[in-house]
PDB file of C-alpha atoms in Angstrom:
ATOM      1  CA  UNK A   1      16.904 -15.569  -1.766  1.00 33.00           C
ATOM      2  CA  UNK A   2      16.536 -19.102  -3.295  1.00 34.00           C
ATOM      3  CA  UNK A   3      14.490 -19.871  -6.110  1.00 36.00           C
ATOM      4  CA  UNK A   4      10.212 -20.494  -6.446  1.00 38.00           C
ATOM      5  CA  UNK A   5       9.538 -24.359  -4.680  1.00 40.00           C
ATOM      6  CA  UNK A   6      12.382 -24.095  -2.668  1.00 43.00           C
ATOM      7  CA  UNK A   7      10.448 -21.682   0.614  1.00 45.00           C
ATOM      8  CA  UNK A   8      10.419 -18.033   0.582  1.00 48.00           C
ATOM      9  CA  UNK A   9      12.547 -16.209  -1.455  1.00 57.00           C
ATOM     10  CA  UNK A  10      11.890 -12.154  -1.682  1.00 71.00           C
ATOM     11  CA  UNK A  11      11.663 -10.833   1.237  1.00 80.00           C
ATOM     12  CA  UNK A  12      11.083  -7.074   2.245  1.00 83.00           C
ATOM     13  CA  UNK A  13      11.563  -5.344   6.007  1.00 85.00           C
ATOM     14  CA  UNK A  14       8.293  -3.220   6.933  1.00 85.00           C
ATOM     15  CA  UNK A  15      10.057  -0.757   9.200  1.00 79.00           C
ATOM     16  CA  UNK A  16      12.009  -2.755  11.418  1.00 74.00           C
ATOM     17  CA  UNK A  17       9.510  -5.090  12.433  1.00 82.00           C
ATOM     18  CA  UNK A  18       8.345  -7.490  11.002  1.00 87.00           C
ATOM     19  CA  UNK A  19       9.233  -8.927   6.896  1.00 90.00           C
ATOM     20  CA  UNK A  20       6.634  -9.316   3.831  1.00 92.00           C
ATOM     21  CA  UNK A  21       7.657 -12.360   2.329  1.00 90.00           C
ATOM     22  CA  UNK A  22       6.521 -13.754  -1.212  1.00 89.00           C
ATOM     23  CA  UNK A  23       7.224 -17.560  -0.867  1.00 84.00           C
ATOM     24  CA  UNK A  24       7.786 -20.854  -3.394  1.00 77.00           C
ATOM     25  CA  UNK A  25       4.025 -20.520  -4.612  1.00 79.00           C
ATOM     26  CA  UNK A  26       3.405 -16.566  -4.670  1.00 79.00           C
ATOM     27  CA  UNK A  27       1.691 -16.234  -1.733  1.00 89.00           C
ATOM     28  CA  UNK A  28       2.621 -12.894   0.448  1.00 93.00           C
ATOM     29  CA  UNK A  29       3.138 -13.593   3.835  1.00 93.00           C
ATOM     30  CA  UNK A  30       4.043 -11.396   6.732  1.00 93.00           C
ATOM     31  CA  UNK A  31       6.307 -12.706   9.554  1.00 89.00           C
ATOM     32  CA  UNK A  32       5.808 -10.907  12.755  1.00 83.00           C
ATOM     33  CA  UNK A  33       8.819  -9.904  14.218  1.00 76.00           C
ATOM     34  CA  UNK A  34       8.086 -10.004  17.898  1.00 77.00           C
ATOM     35  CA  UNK A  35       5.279 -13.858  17.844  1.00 79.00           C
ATOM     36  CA  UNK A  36       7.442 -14.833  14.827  1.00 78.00           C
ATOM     37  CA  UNK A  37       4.332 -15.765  13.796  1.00 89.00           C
ATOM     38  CA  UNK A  38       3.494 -16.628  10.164  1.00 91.00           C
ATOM     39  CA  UNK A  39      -0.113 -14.347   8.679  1.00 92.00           C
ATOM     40  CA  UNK A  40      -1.564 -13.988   5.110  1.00 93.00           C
ATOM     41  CA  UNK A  41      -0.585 -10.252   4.180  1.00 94.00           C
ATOM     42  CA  UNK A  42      -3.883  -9.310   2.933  1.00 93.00           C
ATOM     43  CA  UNK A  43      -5.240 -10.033   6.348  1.00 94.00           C
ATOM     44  CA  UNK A  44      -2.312  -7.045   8.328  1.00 92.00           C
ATOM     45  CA  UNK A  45      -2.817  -4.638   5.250  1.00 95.00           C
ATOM     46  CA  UNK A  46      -2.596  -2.573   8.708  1.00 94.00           C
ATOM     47  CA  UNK A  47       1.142  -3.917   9.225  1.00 92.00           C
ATOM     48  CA  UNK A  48       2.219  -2.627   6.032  1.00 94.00           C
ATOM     49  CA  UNK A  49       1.199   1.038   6.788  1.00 95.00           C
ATOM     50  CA  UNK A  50       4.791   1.870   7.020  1.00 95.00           C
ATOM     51  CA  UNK A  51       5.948   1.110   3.745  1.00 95.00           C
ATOM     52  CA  UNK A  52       4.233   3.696   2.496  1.00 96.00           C
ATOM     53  CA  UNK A  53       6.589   6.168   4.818  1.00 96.00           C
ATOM     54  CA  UNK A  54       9.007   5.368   2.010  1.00 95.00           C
ATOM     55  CA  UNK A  55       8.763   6.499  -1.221  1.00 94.00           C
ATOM     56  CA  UNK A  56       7.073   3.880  -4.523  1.00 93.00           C
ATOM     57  CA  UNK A  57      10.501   3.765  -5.972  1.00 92.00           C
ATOM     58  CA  UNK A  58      12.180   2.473  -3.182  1.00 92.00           C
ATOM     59  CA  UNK A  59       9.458   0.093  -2.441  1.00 92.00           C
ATOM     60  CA  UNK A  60       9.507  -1.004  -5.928  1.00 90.00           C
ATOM     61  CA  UNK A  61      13.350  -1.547  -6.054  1.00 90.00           C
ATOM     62  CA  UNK A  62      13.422  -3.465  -3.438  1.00 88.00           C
ATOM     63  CA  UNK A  63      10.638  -5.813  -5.133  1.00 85.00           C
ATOM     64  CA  UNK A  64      12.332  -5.372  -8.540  1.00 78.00           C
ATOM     65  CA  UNK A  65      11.681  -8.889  -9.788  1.00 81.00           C
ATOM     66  CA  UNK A  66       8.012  -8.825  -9.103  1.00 85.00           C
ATOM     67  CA  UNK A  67       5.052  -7.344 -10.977  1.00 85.00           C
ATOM     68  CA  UNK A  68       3.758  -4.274  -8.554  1.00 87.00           C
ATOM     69  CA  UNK A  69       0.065  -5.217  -9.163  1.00 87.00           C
ATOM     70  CA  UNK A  70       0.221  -9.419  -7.813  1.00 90.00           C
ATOM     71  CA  UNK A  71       1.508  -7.687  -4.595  1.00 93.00           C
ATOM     72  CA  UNK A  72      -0.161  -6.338  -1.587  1.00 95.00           C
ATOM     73  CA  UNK A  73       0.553  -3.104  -2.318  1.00 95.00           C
ATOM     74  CA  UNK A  74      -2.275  -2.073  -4.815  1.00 96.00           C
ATOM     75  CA  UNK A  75      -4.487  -3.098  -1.494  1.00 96.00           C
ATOM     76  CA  UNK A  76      -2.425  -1.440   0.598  1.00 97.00           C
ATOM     77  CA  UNK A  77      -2.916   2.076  -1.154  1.00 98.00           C
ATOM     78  CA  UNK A  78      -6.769   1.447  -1.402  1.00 98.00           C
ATOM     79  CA  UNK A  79      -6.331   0.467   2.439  1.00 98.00           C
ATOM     80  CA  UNK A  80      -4.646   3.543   3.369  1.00 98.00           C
ATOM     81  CA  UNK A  81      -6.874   5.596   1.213  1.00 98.00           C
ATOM     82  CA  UNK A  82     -10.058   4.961   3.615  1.00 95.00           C
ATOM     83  CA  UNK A  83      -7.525   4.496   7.083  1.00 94.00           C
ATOM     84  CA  UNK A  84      -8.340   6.792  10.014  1.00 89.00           C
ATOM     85  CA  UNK A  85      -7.145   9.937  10.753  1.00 90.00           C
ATOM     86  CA  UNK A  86      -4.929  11.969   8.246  1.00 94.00           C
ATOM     87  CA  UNK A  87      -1.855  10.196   7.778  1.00 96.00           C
ATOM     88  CA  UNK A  88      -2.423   7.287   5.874  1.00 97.00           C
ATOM     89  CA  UNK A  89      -4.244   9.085   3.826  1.00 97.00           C
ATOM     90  CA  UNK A  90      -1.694  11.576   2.894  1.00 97.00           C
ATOM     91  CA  UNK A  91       0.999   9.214   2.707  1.00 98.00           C
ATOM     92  CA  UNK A  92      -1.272   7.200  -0.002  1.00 98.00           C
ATOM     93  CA  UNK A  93      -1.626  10.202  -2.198  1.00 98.00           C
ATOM     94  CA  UNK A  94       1.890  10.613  -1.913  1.00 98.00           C
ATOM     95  CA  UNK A  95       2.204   7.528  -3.512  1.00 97.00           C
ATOM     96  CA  UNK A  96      -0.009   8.238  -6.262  1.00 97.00           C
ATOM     97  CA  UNK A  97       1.051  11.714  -6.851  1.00 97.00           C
ATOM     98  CA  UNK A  98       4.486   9.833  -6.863  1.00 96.00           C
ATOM     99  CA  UNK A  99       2.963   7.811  -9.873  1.00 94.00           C
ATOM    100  CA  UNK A 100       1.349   5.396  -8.244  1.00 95.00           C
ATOM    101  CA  UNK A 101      -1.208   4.077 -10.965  1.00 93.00           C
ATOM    102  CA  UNK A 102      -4.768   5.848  -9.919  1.00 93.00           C
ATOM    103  CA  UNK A 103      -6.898   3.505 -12.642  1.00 89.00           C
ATOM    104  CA  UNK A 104      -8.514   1.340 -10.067  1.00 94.00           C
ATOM    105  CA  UNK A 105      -8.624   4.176  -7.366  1.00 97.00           C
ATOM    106  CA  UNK A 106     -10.907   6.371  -8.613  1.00 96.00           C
ATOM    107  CA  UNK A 107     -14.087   5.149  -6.683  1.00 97.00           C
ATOM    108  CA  UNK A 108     -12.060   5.768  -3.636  1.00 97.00           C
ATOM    109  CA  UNK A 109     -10.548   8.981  -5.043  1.00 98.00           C
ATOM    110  CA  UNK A 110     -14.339   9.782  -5.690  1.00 97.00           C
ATOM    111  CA  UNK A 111     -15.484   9.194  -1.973  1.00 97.00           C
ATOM    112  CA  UNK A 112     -12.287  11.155  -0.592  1.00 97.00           C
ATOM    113  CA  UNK A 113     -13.114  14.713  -3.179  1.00 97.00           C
ATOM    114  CA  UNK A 114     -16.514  14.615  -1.583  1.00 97.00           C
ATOM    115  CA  UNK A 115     -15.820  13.589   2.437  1.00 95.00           C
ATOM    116  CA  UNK A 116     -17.052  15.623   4.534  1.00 93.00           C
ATOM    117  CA  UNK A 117     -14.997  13.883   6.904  1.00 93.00           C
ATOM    118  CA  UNK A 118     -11.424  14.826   5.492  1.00 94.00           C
ATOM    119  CA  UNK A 119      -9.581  18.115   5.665  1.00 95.00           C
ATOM    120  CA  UNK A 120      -9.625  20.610   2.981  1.00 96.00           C
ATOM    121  CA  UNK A 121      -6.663  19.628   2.053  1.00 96.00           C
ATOM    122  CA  UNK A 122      -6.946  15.624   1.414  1.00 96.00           C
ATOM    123  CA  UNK A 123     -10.448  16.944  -0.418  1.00 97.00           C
ATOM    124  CA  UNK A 124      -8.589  19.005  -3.126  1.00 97.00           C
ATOM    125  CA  UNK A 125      -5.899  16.626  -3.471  1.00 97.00           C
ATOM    126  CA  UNK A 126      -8.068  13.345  -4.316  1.00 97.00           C
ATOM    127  CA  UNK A 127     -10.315  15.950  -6.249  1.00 97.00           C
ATOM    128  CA  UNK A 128      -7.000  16.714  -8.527  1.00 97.00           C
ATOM    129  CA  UNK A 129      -5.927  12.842  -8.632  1.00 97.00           C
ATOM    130  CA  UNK A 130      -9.468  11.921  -9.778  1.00 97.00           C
ATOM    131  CA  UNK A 131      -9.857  14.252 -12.424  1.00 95.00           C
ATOM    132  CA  UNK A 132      -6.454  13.877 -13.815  1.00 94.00           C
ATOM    133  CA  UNK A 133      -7.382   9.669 -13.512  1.00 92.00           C
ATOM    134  CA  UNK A 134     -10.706  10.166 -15.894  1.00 88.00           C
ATOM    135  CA  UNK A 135     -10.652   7.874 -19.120  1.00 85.00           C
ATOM    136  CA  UNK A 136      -9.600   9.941 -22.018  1.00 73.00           C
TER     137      UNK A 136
END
């Protein structure tokens, strides 16, 4: 790790592919492991799926000098939220059930609780997260 101007200095492994980097001027970057290829992070939210396999803490350790919210990952949870299938879903309410601040996912949360497209399930969990995210 060197220090801001000097080219990228946090990096964090997605899996064991490719790295989210945060360079000299706070731009997130990924590097794609197999084209070594250089990409904008908030254009592959899809290649940062698998962080969320791990849990916010360890995420959050690992990017321990950085405010949470100027990452990708506040995206990344929204991205997840609306992804295909089931598992990506879950694994994004894991991460707010995990603590994962809800504030700014309550639209989402909203659409989830009332999908007719979602299991049972991922209904009644974004149905909990949503009313336990309403302003006091």
């Amino acid at each position: 790790m060197g220090s801001a101007g000097d080219g990228p200095y946090l990096t964090l492994r997605i899996s064991n592919g490719p790295l989210l980097v945060r360079d000299g001027v706070d731009t997130w970057l990924i590097h794609g492991a197999a084209d070594e290829l250089v990409y904008p992070a908030a254009d592959r939210l899809v290649w940062l799926l698998p962080l969320l396999e791990r849990t916010p803490s360890d995420v959050s350790a690992e990017l321990a000098d950085v405010s949470l919210a100027d990452t990708p990952l506040p995206a990344l949870v929204r991205f997840a939220l609306t992804a295909w299938g089931k598992h990506w879903p879950t694994l994004a309410l894991d991460w707010l059930d995990a603590g994962w601040p809800t504030r700014d996912l309550r639209d989402v949360l909203a659409d989830m609780k009332d999908s007719h497209e979602l299991s049972q399930p991922l209904r009644d969990r974004a149905l909990r997260l949503w009313s336990a995210s309403a302003p006091a």
